[in-house]
Coordinates of C-alpha atoms in Angstrom, one line a residue:
Chain A
M1 CA 251.4 -44.8 -118.6
E2 CA 254.0 -46.0 -116.2
Q3 CA 251.8 -44.9 -113.4
R4 CA 249.1 -47.2 -114.8
L5 CA 251.5 -50.1 -115.1
G6 CA 252.2 -49.7 -111.4
G7 CA 248.5 -49.8 -110.6
V8 CA 248.0 -52.9 -112.8
L9 CA 250.8 -54.7 -111.1
A10 CA 249.7 -53.8 -107.6
G11 CA 246.1 -54.6 -108.3
G12 CA 247.0 -57.8 -110.1
A13 CA 249.2 -59.0 -107.2
L14 CA 246.6 -58.2 -104.6
G15 CA 243.8 -59.8 -106.6
F16 CA 245.8 -62.9 -107.4
A17 CA 246.8 -63.3 -103.7
L18 CA 243.2 -62.9 -102.6
A19 CA 241.9 -65.5 -105.2
V20 CA 244.5 -68.1 -104.0
T21 CA 243.6 -67.3 -100.4
I22 CA 239.9 -67.7 -100.9
A23 CA 240.4 -71.0 -102.8
S24 CA 242.7 -72.3 -100.0
L25 CA 240.2 -71.4 -97.3
A26 CA 237.2 -72.8 -99.2
T27 CA 238.9 -76.2 -99.9
G28 CA 241.0 -76.4 -96.8
R29 CA 243.9 -77.7 -98.8
P30 CA 246.3 -74.7 -99.2
L31 CA 249.4 -76.9 -99.5
E32 CA 248.2 -78.7 -102.6
I33 CA 247.1 -75.4 -104.1
V34 CA 250.6 -73.9 -103.7
E35 CA 252.1 -77.0 -105.1
N36 CA 249.9 -76.7 -108.2
L37 CA 250.8 -73.0 -108.4
I38 CA 254.5 -73.8 -108.6
W39 CA 253.9 -76.7 -111.0
V40 CA 251.9 -74.4 -113.4
Y41 CA 254.7 -71.9 -113.7
T42 CA 257.7 -74.3 -113.8
S43 CA 256.7 -77.5 -115.7
P44 CA 256.7 -77.7 -119.5
A45 CA 253.2 -79.3 -119.9
P46 CA 251.2 -76.6 -118.2
L47 CA 253.3 -73.9 -119.9
V48 CA 252.4 -75.4 -123.3
N49 CA 248.8 -75.4 -122.2
T50 CA 249.1 -71.8 -121.2
V51 CA 250.2 -70.9 -124.7
L52 CA 247.4 -72.9 -126.2
L53 CA 244.7 -71.4 -124.1
S54 CA 246.1 -67.9 -124.6
V55 CA 245.3 -68.0 -128.3
P56 CA 241.5 -67.5 -128.2
I57 CA 241.9 -65.0 -125.3
A58 CA 244.5 -63.0 -127.1
M59 CA 242.7 -63.0 -130.4
A60 CA 239.5 -61.7 -128.7
A61 CA 241.5 -59.2 -126.6
I62 CA 243.3 -57.8 -129.7
G63 CA 240.1 -57.3 -131.6
L64 CA 238.3 -55.9 -128.6
S65 CA 241.1 -53.4 -127.9
L66 CA 240.4 -51.9 -131.3
S67 CA 236.7 -51.9 -130.7
Y68 CA 237.0 -50.3 -127.2
R69 CA 239.3 -47.6 -128.6
A70 CA 236.4 -46.6 -130.8
R71 CA 234.1 -46.7 -127.8
F72 CA 232.2 -49.7 -129.3
I73 CA 231.8 -51.7 -126.1
T74 CA 230.9 -55.2 -127.5
I75 CA 231.2 -58.2 -125.2
G76 CA 230.4 -60.5 -128.1
A77 CA 233.8 -62.2 -128.6
E78 CA 232.6 -65.2 -126.5
G79 CA 229.9 -66.2 -129.0
Q80 CA 232.0 -65.4 -132.0
I81 CA 234.7 -67.7 -130.6
V82 CA 232.2 -70.5 -130.1
L83 CA 230.9 -70.1 -133.7
G84 CA 234.5 -69.9 -135.0
S85 CA 235.3 -73.3 -133.4
V86 CA 232.1 -74.8 -134.9
A87 CA 233.0 -73.5 -138.3
A88 CA 236.5 -74.9 -138.0
L89 CA 235.2 -78.3 -136.9
W90 CA 232.8 -78.4 -139.9
A91 CA 235.6 -77.4 -142.3
T92 CA 238.0 -80.1 -141.2
A93 CA 235.7 -83.0 -140.2
Y94 CA 232.4 -82.6 -142.2
S95 CA 233.2 -80.6 -145.4
G96 CA 234.8 -83.5 -147.3
L97 CA 237.8 -81.4 -148.1
E98 CA 241.3 -82.7 -147.3
G99 CA 244.8 -81.3 -146.8
S100 CA 245.5 -77.6 -147.3
A101 CA 242.1 -76.9 -148.8
A102 CA 240.4 -78.1 -145.6
L103 CA 242.9 -76.0 -143.5
A104 CA 242.3 -72.9 -145.6
L105 CA 238.6 -73.3 -145.2
A106 CA 239.1 -73.9 -141.5
L107 CA 240.6 -70.5 -141.1
L108 CA 238.5 -68.6 -143.6
L109 CA 235.1 -69.8 -142.6
P110 CA 235.5 -69.1 -138.8
A111 CA 236.8 -65.6 -139.5
L112 CA 233.8 -65.0 -141.8
S113 CA 231.3 -66.4 -139.3
G114 CA 232.8 -64.4 -136.4
A115 CA 232.7 -61.2 -138.5
L116 CA 229.1 -61.9 -139.7
Y117 CA 227.9 -62.6 -136.1
A118 CA 229.6 -59.3 -135.0
L119 CA 227.5 -57.5 -137.6
I120 CA 224.3 -58.1 -135.6
P121 CA 225.2 -55.8 -132.6
F122 CA 226.7 -53.3 -135.1
L123 CA 223.5 -53.1 -137.1
L124 CA 221.3 -52.9 -134.0
R125 CA 223.5 -50.1 -132.7
A126 CA 224.1 -48.2 -135.9
Y127 CA 220.5 -48.3 -137.3
A128 CA 218.3 -48.6 -134.2
G129 CA 220.5 -47.2 -131.4
A130 CA 220.3 -50.4 -129.2
S131 CA 223.2 -50.7 -126.7
E132 CA 225.8 -53.1 -128.1
V133 CA 226.8 -54.1 -124.5
L134 CA 223.5 -55.9 -123.9
T135 CA 222.8 -57.2 -127.4
S136 CA 226.2 -58.7 -127.7
L137 CA 226.0 -60.3 -124.3
M138 CA 222.7 -62.0 -125.1
L139 CA 224.0 -63.1 -128.5
N140 CA 226.7 -65.0 -126.7
L141 CA 224.0 -67.2 -125.1
V142 CA 222.2 -67.5 -128.4
A143 CA 225.5 -68.7 -130.0
V144 CA 225.8 -71.4 -127.3
Y145 CA 222.3 -72.6 -127.8
V146 CA 222.6 -72.7 -131.6
T147 CA 225.8 -74.6 -131.2
N148 CA 224.1 -77.1 -128.8
Y149 CA 221.3 -77.5 -131.3
L150 CA 223.8 -78.2 -134.1
I151 CA 225.7 -80.7 -131.9
A152 CA 222.4 -82.5 -131.2
T153 CA 221.3 -82.6 -134.8
Y154 CA 223.5 -82.0 -137.9
L155 CA 226.9 -82.5 -136.3
R156 CA 225.9 -85.4 -134.1
E157 CA 228.0 -88.6 -134.4
G158 CA 227.5 -91.9 -132.6
A159 CA 225.3 -92.9 -129.7
F160 CA 226.3 -90.0 -127.4
V161 CA 225.5 -86.3 -128.1
M162 CA 228.9 -85.4 -129.5
T163 CA 230.5 -84.5 -132.8
R164 CA 233.2 -85.9 -135.1
I165 CA 236.8 -85.3 -134.2
V166 CA 239.3 -83.1 -136.1
P167 CA 241.4 -85.5 -138.2
P168 CA 245.0 -85.8 -136.6
E169 CA 246.7 -84.6 -139.8
L170 CA 244.7 -81.3 -139.7
R171 CA 245.5 -80.5 -136.1
A172 CA 247.7 -77.5 -135.4
E173 CA 251.1 -77.6 -133.5
W174 CA 251.1 -75.7 -130.2
Y175 CA 253.4 -72.9 -131.4
L176 CA 251.3 -72.0 -134.4
G177 CA 248.7 -70.2 -132.3
L178 CA 251.6 -68.2 -130.7
V179 CA 252.8 -67.1 -134.1
M180 CA 249.3 -66.1 -135.0
I181 CA 248.6 -64.0 -131.9
V182 CA 252.0 -62.2 -132.2
A183 CA 251.2 -61.5 -135.9
A184 CA 247.7 -60.3 -135.0
A185 CA 249.0 -58.0 -132.2
L186 CA 251.7 -56.5 -134.5
S187 CA 249.1 -55.9 -137.3
A188 CA 246.7 -54.3 -134.9
H189 CA 249.5 -52.1 -133.5
L190 CA 250.5 -51.1 -137.1
L191 CA 246.9 -50.4 -138.0
L192 CA 246.5 -48.1 -135.0
T193 CA 249.8 -46.2 -135.4
R194 CA 250.5 -46.2 -139.1
T195 CA 247.2 -46.1 -141.0
R196 CA 244.4 -43.6 -141.6
W197 CA 241.9 -46.1 -140.4
G198 CA 243.8 -46.5 -137.1
L199 CA 243.7 -42.8 -136.7
A200 CA 240.0 -42.8 -137.4
I201 CA 239.4 -45.4 -134.7
E202 CA 241.5 -43.4 -132.2
V203 CA 239.9 -40.1 -133.0
Y204 CA 236.4 -41.5 -133.0
G205 CA 236.8 -43.0 -129.6
R206 CA 238.0 -39.7 -128.1
A207 CA 235.9 -37.2 -130.0
P208 CA 233.2 -38.6 -132.4
K209 CA 232.5 -35.1 -133.9
A210 CA 236.2 -34.6 -134.8
A211 CA 236.3 -38.0 -136.6
E212 CA 233.4 -36.8 -138.8
T213 CA 235.4 -33.8 -139.9
Y214 CA 238.2 -36.2 -141.0
G215 CA 235.6 -37.8 -143.3
Y216 CA 234.8 -40.9 -141.3
S217 CA 231.3 -41.5 -140.2
A218 CA 230.4 -43.2 -136.9
R219 CA 228.9 -46.1 -138.8
Q220 CA 232.1 -46.7 -140.8
V221 CA 234.3 -46.8 -137.8
M222 CA 231.9 -49.0 -135.8
L223 CA 231.6 -51.3 -138.9
L224 CA 235.3 -51.6 -139.2
V225 CA 236.0 -52.5 -135.5
S226 CA 233.0 -54.9 -135.5
L227 CA 234.3 -56.8 -138.5
L228 CA 237.9 -56.8 -137.3
S229 CA 237.1 -57.9 -133.7
G230 CA 234.5 -60.5 -134.9
G231 CA 236.9 -61.9 -137.5
L232 CA 239.8 -62.1 -135.0
A233 CA 237.6 -63.8 -132.4
G234 CA 236.4 -66.3 -135.0
L235 CA 240.0 -67.1 -135.9
G236 CA 240.8 -67.6 -132.2
G237 CA 238.0 -70.1 -132.0
A238 CA 239.3 -71.9 -135.1
V239 CA 242.8 -72.2 -133.6
A240 CA 241.4 -73.4 -130.3
M241 CA 239.5 -76.1 -132.2
L242 CA 242.5 -77.2 -134.3
S243 CA 245.1 -77.1 -131.6
F244 CA 243.4 -78.4 -128.4
Q245 CA 239.6 -78.8 -128.5
H246 CA 239.3 -81.2 -131.5
S247 CA 235.6 -81.8 -130.9
L248 CA 232.5 -80.4 -129.3
T249 CA 230.0 -81.4 -126.6
P250 CA 226.9 -79.5 -125.5
M251 CA 227.6 -76.5 -123.2
S252 CA 225.5 -75.2 -120.3
F253 CA 227.3 -71.9 -120.4
P254 CA 230.0 -70.3 -122.7
P255 CA 233.6 -71.4 -122.1
G256 CA 234.9 -68.0 -121.1
Y257 CA 237.7 -67.2 -123.5
G258 CA 235.9 -64.1 -124.9
Y259 CA 234.9 -62.8 -121.4
A260 CA 238.6 -63.2 -120.4
G261 CA 239.5 -61.4 -123.6
A262 CA 237.3 -58.4 -122.6
L263 CA 239.0 -58.3 -119.2
V264 CA 242.4 -58.5 -120.8
A265 CA 241.7 -55.7 -123.3
W266 CA 240.7 -53.5 -120.3
L267 CA 243.7 -54.5 -118.2
S268 CA 246.1 -53.7 -121.0
S269 CA 244.6 -50.2 -121.7
N270 CA 243.5 -51.5 -125.1
N271 CA 247.1 -51.8 -126.2
P272 CA 247.3 -54.9 -128.5
L273 CA 251.0 -55.6 -127.7
A274 CA 250.4 -55.4 -123.9
A275 CA 247.3 -57.6 -124.4
L276 CA 249.6 -60.5 -125.5
F277 CA 251.3 -60.5 -122.1
A278 CA 248.0 -60.1 -120.2
S279 CA 246.5 -62.9 -122.2
L280 CA 249.4 -65.3 -121.3
F281 CA 248.9 -64.4 -117.7
F282 CA 245.2 -64.9 -117.8
S283 CA 245.5 -68.2 -119.6
S284 CA 248.0 -69.4 -117.0
L285 CA 245.3 -68.6 -114.4
M286 CA 242.9 -70.8 -116.5
V287 CA 245.5 -73.7 -116.5
F288 CA 246.1 -73.2 -112.8
G289 CA 242.3 -73.2 -112.2
R290 CA 241.9 -76.5 -114.2
S291 CA 244.7 -78.1 -112.2
L292 CA 242.7 -77.3 -109.1
Q293 CA 239.7 -79.3 -110.1
A294 CA 241.2 -82.3 -108.4
V295 CA 241.2 -80.3 -105.1
G296 CA 237.5 -79.4 -105.6
V297 CA 237.8 -75.9 -107.1
P298 CA 235.2 -75.5 -109.9
L299 CA 236.3 -74.6 -113.5
S300 CA 234.6 -71.2 -113.3
Y301 CA 236.9 -70.1 -110.5
A302 CA 239.6 -69.1 -113.0
L303 CA 237.3 -66.5 -114.5
A304 CA 236.5 -65.3 -110.9
A305 CA 240.2 -64.9 -110.2
Q306 CA 240.7 -62.9 -113.4
A307 CA 237.7 -60.7 -112.5
L308 CA 239.1 -60.2 -109.0
I309 CA 242.4 -59.0 -110.4
V310 CA 240.5 -56.6 -112.7
L311 CA 238.4 -55.2 -109.8
F312 CA 241.5 -54.6 -107.7
T313 CA 243.3 -53.0 -110.6
L314 CA 240.3 -50.7 -111.1
I315 CA 240.7 -49.4 -107.5
A316 CA 244.5 -49.2 -107.7
V317 CA 244.5 -47.3 -110.9
A318 CA 241.7 -45.0 -109.7
R319 CA 243.7 -44.2 -106.5
E320 CA 246.7 -43.2 -108.5
R321 CA 244.5 -40.9 -110.6
Q322 CA 243.2 -39.3 -107.5
W323 CA 246.7 -38.7 -106.1
Q324 CA 247.9 -37.0 -109.2
Chain B
M1 CA 194.9 -73.7 -120.2
A2 CA 195.1 -69.9 -120.7
V3 CA 195.0 -69.4 -116.9
E4 CA 197.7 -72.0 -116.4
L5 CA 199.9 -70.2 -119.0
L6 CA 199.3 -66.8 -117.5
L7 CA 200.1 -68.1 -114.0
G8 CA 203.0 -70.2 -115.1
A9 CA 204.4 -67.1 -116.8
L10 CA 204.3 -65.3 -113.5
V11 CA 206.0 -68.1 -111.6
S12 CA 208.9 -68.1 -114.0
A13 CA 209.0 -64.3 -114.4
V14 CA 209.4 -63.7 -110.7
P15 CA 213.3 -63.9 -110.6
I16 CA 213.5 -61.6 -113.6
M17 CA 211.0 -59.2 -112.1
L18 CA 212.8 -59.0 -108.7
A19 CA 216.3 -58.5 -110.2
A20 CA 215.0 -55.9 -112.7
Y21 CA 213.3 -53.8 -110.0
G22 CA 216.7 -53.6 -108.2
E23 CA 218.6 -52.7 -111.4
M24 CA 215.9 -50.2 -112.3
V25 CA 216.4 -48.3 -109.0
L26 CA 220.2 -48.2 -109.5
E27 CA 219.7 -47.0 -113.2
R28 CA 217.4 -44.3 -112.0
A29 CA 220.2 -43.1 -109.8
G30 CA 222.4 -42.9 -112.9
R31 CA 224.5 -46.1 -112.8
V32 CA 224.3 -49.5 -114.5
N33 CA 225.4 -52.7 -112.9
L34 CA 226.0 -55.5 -115.4
G35 CA 226.8 -57.9 -112.6
V36 CA 223.1 -58.9 -112.1
D37 CA 223.4 -62.4 -113.5
G38 CA 226.4 -63.1 -111.3
M39 CA 224.8 -61.8 -108.2
M40 CA 221.8 -64.0 -109.0
A41 CA 224.0 -67.1 -109.2
L42 CA 225.6 -66.3 -105.9
G43 CA 222.2 -65.8 -104.3
A44 CA 221.1 -69.1 -105.7
S45 CA 224.1 -70.9 -104.4
V46 CA 224.2 -69.4 -100.9
A47 CA 220.5 -69.9 -100.5
V48 CA 220.7 -73.6 -101.2
I49 CA 223.5 -74.0 -98.6
V50 CA 221.8 -72.0 -95.9
A51 CA 218.4 -73.5 -96.6
S52 CA 219.8 -77.0 -96.2
L53 CA 221.4 -76.1 -92.9
T54 CA 218.5 -74.1 -91.5
S55 CA 215.2 -73.3 -93.2
P56 CA 214.0 -72.2 -96.7
S57 CA 213.0 -68.7 -95.5
L58 CA 216.5 -68.2 -93.9
G59 CA 217.9 -69.5 -97.2
L60 CA 216.0 -66.8 -99.1
A61 CA 217.3 -64.1 -96.7
A62 CA 220.9 -65.4 -96.9
G63 CA 220.8 -65.4 -100.7
A64 CA 219.5 -61.8 -100.8
L65 CA 222.2 -60.8 -98.3
A66 CA 224.9 -62.4 -100.3
G67 CA 223.8 -60.5 -103.3
A68 CA 223.9 -57.2 -101.4
L69 CA 227.3 -57.9 -99.9
I70 CA 229.0 -58.8 -103.2
S71 CA 227.4 -55.7 -104.9
L72 CA 229.8 -53.6 -102.7
L73 CA 232.6 -54.8 -104.9
Y74 CA 230.8 -52.9 -107.7
A75 CA 229.7 -50.0 -105.6
V76 CA 233.1 -49.1 -104.1
P77 CA 235.1 -48.8 -107.3
V78 CA 232.3 -47.2 -109.3
V79 CA 230.8 -44.8 -106.8
Y80 CA 233.9 -43.8 -104.8
F81 CA 236.7 -44.3 -107.3
R82 CA 234.8 -43.4 -110.4
A83 CA 235.9 -46.6 -112.1
D84 CA 234.4 -47.7 -115.5
Q85 CA 230.9 -49.1 -114.6
V86 CA 230.8 -51.5 -117.5
V87 CA 234.1 -53.1 -116.6
A88 CA 233.3 -53.2 -112.9
G89 CA 229.9 -54.7 -113.5
L90 CA 231.1 -57.4 -115.9
A91 CA 234.0 -58.2 -113.5
L92 CA 231.5 -58.6 -110.7
A93 CA 229.4 -61.0 -112.9
F94 CA 232.4 -63.2 -113.6
L95 CA 233.6 -63.1 -110.0
S96 CA 230.2 -64.0 -108.6
W97 CA 229.7 -66.9 -111.0
G98 CA 233.0 -68.4 -109.8
L99 CA 232.3 -67.7 -106.1
A100 CA 228.8 -69.2 -106.5
D101 CA 230.3 -72.5 -107.9
L102 CA 233.0 -72.5 -105.2
V103 CA 230.4 -72.0 -102.4
A104 CA 228.3 -74.8 -103.9
T105 CA 231.3 -77.3 -103.6
L106 CA 231.6 -76.5 -99.8
S107 CA 229.1 -79.1 -98.9
V108 CA 226.7 -81.4 -100.6
P109 CA 223.4 -79.8 -99.6
L110 CA 220.3 -81.8 -98.9
S111 CA 217.6 -80.2 -100.9
A112 CA 215.4 -77.9 -99.0
P113 CA 213.0 -76.6 -101.6
I114 CA 210.1 -74.1 -101.3
P115 CA 207.2 -76.1 -102.7
Q116 CA 205.3 -74.2 -105.4
G117 CA 202.0 -73.0 -104.0
S118 CA 203.2 -72.9 -100.4
A119 CA 202.6 -69.8 -98.3
L120 CA 206.2 -68.7 -98.7
H121 CA 206.0 -69.1 -102.5
L122 CA 202.8 -67.1 -102.7
S123 CA 204.2 -64.3 -100.6
L124 CA 207.1 -64.1 -103.1
L125 CA 204.7 -63.9 -106.0
L126 CA 202.8 -61.2 -104.1
L127 CA 206.1 -59.3 -103.5
A128 CA 206.9 -59.4 -107.2
L129 CA 203.5 -57.9 -107.9
L130 CA 203.3 -55.3 -105.2
L131 CA 206.9 -54.1 -105.1
P132 CA 206.5 -52.1 -108.4
L133 CA 203.7 -50.1 -106.7
V134 CA 205.8 -49.5 -103.6
L135 CA 208.8 -48.4 -105.8
W136 CA 206.5 -46.2 -107.9
A137 CA 205.3 -44.5 -104.7
F138 CA 208.9 -44.2 -103.4
L139 CA 210.4 -42.8 -106.6
Y140 CA 207.7 -40.3 -107.4
F141 CA 206.1 -39.3 -104.1
T142 CA 208.9 -39.2 -101.5
W143 CA 211.8 -36.7 -101.1
A144 CA 214.3 -39.6 -101.1
G145 CA 212.9 -40.8 -104.4
V146 CA 213.0 -37.4 -106.0
E147 CA 216.6 -37.0 -104.9
L148 CA 217.4 -40.4 -106.4
R149 CA 215.8 -39.5 -109.7
A150 CA 217.4 -36.1 -109.8
I151 CA 220.9 -37.7 -109.4
G152 CA 220.2 -40.0 -112.3
Y153 CA 218.8 -37.1 -114.4
D154 CA 221.6 -34.6 -113.9
E155 CA 224.3 -35.5 -111.4
K156 CA 226.0 -32.1 -111.3
A157 CA 222.8 -30.1 -110.8
A158 CA 221.6 -32.5 -108.1
R159 CA 224.9 -32.3 -106.3
N160 CA 224.8 -28.5 -106.4
R161 CA 221.3 -28.6 -104.8
G162 CA 222.7 -30.8 -102.0
A163 CA 221.8 -34.3 -103.2
R164 CA 223.9 -37.0 -101.5
V165 CA 225.2 -38.6 -104.7
E166 CA 227.6 -41.2 -103.3
R167 CA 225.3 -42.3 -100.5
T168 CA 222.3 -42.6 -102.8
R169 CA 224.1 -44.6 -105.4
T170 CA 225.7 -46.9 -102.9
L171 CA 222.4 -47.7 -101.3
S172 CA 220.8 -48.2 -104.7
A173 CA 223.6 -50.6 -105.7
L174 CA 223.1 -52.5 -102.4
F175 CA 219.3 -52.7 -103.1
G176 CA 220.1 -54.0 -106.6
G177 CA 222.3 -56.7 -105.1
L178 CA 219.7 -57.6 -102.5
M179 CA 217.0 -58.0 -105.2
A180 CA 219.3 -60.0 -107.5
G181 CA 220.4 -62.3 -104.6
L182 CA 216.7 -62.8 -103.7
A183 CA 215.9 -63.5 -107.4
G184 CA 218.7 -66.1 -107.5
A185 CA 217.5 -67.7 -104.3
Y186 CA 214.0 -68.0 -105.8
M187 CA 215.5 -69.7 -108.8
S188 CA 217.3 -72.4 -106.8
L189 CA 214.8 -72.9 -104.0
V190 CA 211.5 -72.6 -106.0
L191 CA 212.2 -73.2 -109.7
Y192 CA 214.9 -75.9 -109.3
Q193 CA 213.5 -77.5 -106.1
G194 CA 216.4 -76.7 -103.8
K195 CA 219.2 -77.5 -106.2
Y196 CA 222.1 -75.5 -107.4
F197 CA 224.2 -76.2 -110.5
A198 CA 226.8 -74.2 -112.5
G199 CA 225.0 -72.0 -115.0
I200 CA 221.7 -72.1 -113.0
T201 CA 220.7 -68.6 -114.0
S202 CA 221.1 -69.4 -117.7
G203 CA 221.5 -65.7 -118.4
W204 CA 218.2 -64.5 -116.9
G205 CA 220.2 -61.7 -115.3
W206 CA 220.9 -60.2 -118.7
L207 CA 217.2 -60.5 -119.5
A208 CA 216.5 -58.5 -116.3
V209 CA 219.0 -55.7 -117.4
G210 CA 217.4 -55.6 -120.8
S211 CA 213.8 -55.5 -119.4
V212 CA 214.7 -52.3 -117.4
I213 CA 215.2 -50.5 -120.7
L214 CA 212.1 -52.2 -122.2
G215 CA 210.1 -51.0 -119.2
Y216 CA 211.4 -47.4 -119.8
W217 CA 213.0 -47.3 -116.3
H218 CA 209.5 -47.1 -114.7
P219 CA 208.5 -49.5 -112.0
L220 CA 205.2 -50.3 -113.6
G221 CA 206.7 -50.5 -117.1
V222 CA 209.4 -52.9 -115.8
A223 CA 206.7 -55.0 -114.2
L224 CA 205.0 -55.3 -117.6
S225 CA 208.2 -56.0 -119.6
T226 CA 209.4 -58.6 -117.2
Y227 CA 206.0 -60.4 -117.2
A228 CA 206.1 -60.4 -121.0
I229 CA 209.5 -62.1 -120.9
G230 CA 208.0 -64.6 -118.4
L231 CA 205.3 -65.3 -121.0
V232 CA 208.0 -66.0 -123.7
L233 CA 209.8 -68.3 -121.2
S234 CA 206.7 -70.3 -120.5
L235 CA 206.1 -70.8 -124.2
R236 CA 209.2 -72.9 -124.4
P237 CA 207.5 -76.3 -124.2
Y238 CA 205.3 -75.4 -127.2
L239 CA 208.4 -74.3 -129.1
E240 CA 210.1 -77.5 -128.2
A241 CA 207.1 -79.5 -129.5
L242 CA 207.7 -77.8 -132.8
G243 CA 211.0 -79.7 -133.0
L244 CA 213.2 -76.8 -132.2
G245 CA 214.8 -78.6 -129.3
P246 CA 217.7 -76.6 -127.7
L247 CA 217.0 -73.8 -130.1
S248 CA 213.8 -72.9 -128.2
V249 CA 216.0 -71.9 -125.2
S250 CA 217.3 -68.9 -127.2
A251 CA 213.8 -67.6 -127.9
P252 CA 213.6 -65.2 -124.9
Y253 CA 217.0 -63.7 -125.8
L254 CA 216.1 -63.2 -129.4
V255 CA 212.8 -61.6 -128.4
V256 CA 214.5 -59.2 -125.9
I257 CA 217.2 -58.3 -128.5
L258 CA 214.5 -57.5 -131.1
A259 CA 212.5 -55.6 -128.5
L260 CA 215.5 -53.6 -127.4
A261 CA 216.2 -52.6 -131.0
L262 CA 212.5 -51.6 -131.6
S263 CA 212.3 -49.6 -128.3
S264 CA 215.6 -47.8 -129.0
L265 CA 214.3 -46.9 -132.5
L266 CA 211.0 -45.6 -131.0
T267 CA 212.9 -43.6 -128.3
R268 CA 215.0 -42.0 -131.0
R269 CA 212.0 -41.3 -133.3
L270 CA 209.9 -39.8 -130.6
R271 CA 213.0 -37.8 -129.5
L272 CA 212.5 -38.9 -125.9
R273 CA 215.2 -38.3 -123.3
P274 CA 215.5 -41.4 -121.2
P275 CA 215.2 -40.6 -117.5
T276 CA 218.7 -41.6 -116.8
T277 CA 222.2 -40.8 -118.0

C-alpha cells in the first residue's frame, strides 16, 4: 500500500509537471501560467471553487470505487451526473414546490434518476452479457443529447436556448457539498469494512465463485453497486446544480466530472477515503485549467492533465510491482 | 434517393470504418484500446493545422501519424508494464481530447478542405472498402496474421510457441492509432470542410469500438457493421423531420447499444467463444 502511494505521488508529480510544461510551450506564456498556479493554491476564491467542483467528482469516484471493487467497470457516472443536475433544476425551478419540500425533491429525484439510469448497463450486462464499459460510455452521450433536447423544448425559457435559474433561496452554501462528500466517503468505507454487503462486493470482485458460496449472486452484487454508484453520481449532479451551476445551456460534449471521477477511483485504488483527497486534487486542476482560459488554454485541457497524471502513475506503479 | 442514401451512408461511415479496422486488429491481438475517440480528435485537429500550412494530403498523413504517436502512451504502459488496459485507454482518450483542443488553439487555421467527390476523397472511400479485404488476407493467410490471432486467442500458448507478443501488440496498437488518426483527419478535412472544433468526433470513436464487437472481430463483419452504423447516421435528417430535434443525434448510440446487447445474447446462446480474450 505504501509502495503504491509512492508510485502515485511520483507519477502524479511527473504528470503534473509535464502538463504544465506542455501548456507553457503551447501558449508561449509560462510566466502567467505559473502565476495562475500559485494563485489557485493560495487564494480563497479558487480554493472555494476547488471544493465546489470536487463534489460531483468525489460523489462519482466514491460510487465507482464500490463498483470497481466488484469488477463492474461502468464509466456511466458522467451521464448520471448530467441527469442528476437536470432533475435538481426541475425540482427547484419547475416543480412549483417551495422551501424544504423543493429541496428534498431536489436531492431525492436526482439520486433516483441516477440510479435508474445506472440500471440500463446493469440490465444489459446481467441479462444479455453486453460489456458495461461500452454501453455506459455511450449512454453518457445519450444523456447529454436528451438533456439538450429537454433544454430546447420543455425546460426552455426566454428567447435564447437556456433554462430557468435555481431560485437564490434554494441554492446550497459551498461547504454543504464538502459535508456531503465526507459523509458519503465514510458511509462507503463503513459499508465495505463493516457490513455483509461490503464483504460481498469485495469477495465478488476478487473471486466471483467464492461470493456465490456466500449466498450472493453476481446479479445481486452488480445491482447493488449499480444503484449505489448511480444514486451517488446523481446526488453529485444535484449538488453541482444547487451550489454552482444554477442553470443549464446546451452541451456539445459532457462536462467531465464523471470521467474525472473514474480516474480518481483508479488513482485512489478504489479506496473511498483516499478518493476524497484525489478528488480535491483533481478539482483543483479543473479550477487551474479554467483560470488558464484567458491565456488560451482550452477547457478540456484539465481533463488531459488529469489523464496524463494517471498514465504516469500507471507506469510508476507497474515499475514498483516489477521491482518487488 | 435510395442510391443517394446508400452513398451518403458510406461517406459518413468512412471514419468509423477506418477507426474500427485499426481497433479490430489490436483486439485480435488480445488488447482493447478505449482511446479511439481521443485519437480521432487529435488526428482531426493536427490534420487541419498541417493541411492549412501545406496540403490536404499531407494533412491526412499528419493526422494519421499523430494518432499513431499518441497511441504509444497506451501501448507502453499496457504492453510493457502490464497496466490495466481499460484505465490506460480511457486516460488516453481524455488526454488526446485535451491535446487536440490545445493544438487547435496554436493558430487560426485557414480552411483547407478535401472537397467531396475529389480524387483524394474517392481514394479514401476506396481505402475504406478495400482495406477489410487486405486485412482479411493478412489475418488469415499470412504467418504474421496467424501469429497475431494466436496471441489474441491464447497468449501463453502463443508465447510458448515463439510468438513475439510484445512486438505484435505494440505494432497493432500503432496501427490502431494510425487508423484512428486518419479517421479523425477525414472527419475534419472532408466531413467538416477543413474545420476543427471541440467535440468534433461526437463520440464516433465509441461507435467504432462497439462495431468491432458487432462485426465479430472479422474484417468483413466489421465492414458490414460500420456501414450499417453509417446508414443509421445518414437517417438523421429524416428523424429530425419527425420533430425529434437533438434527440435524433442519439439514435446511432441507442441502435449500437441495443445491437451490442442482442449480439452478446446471441454469442452466449450459441456458446461461441469470441476470437479474442
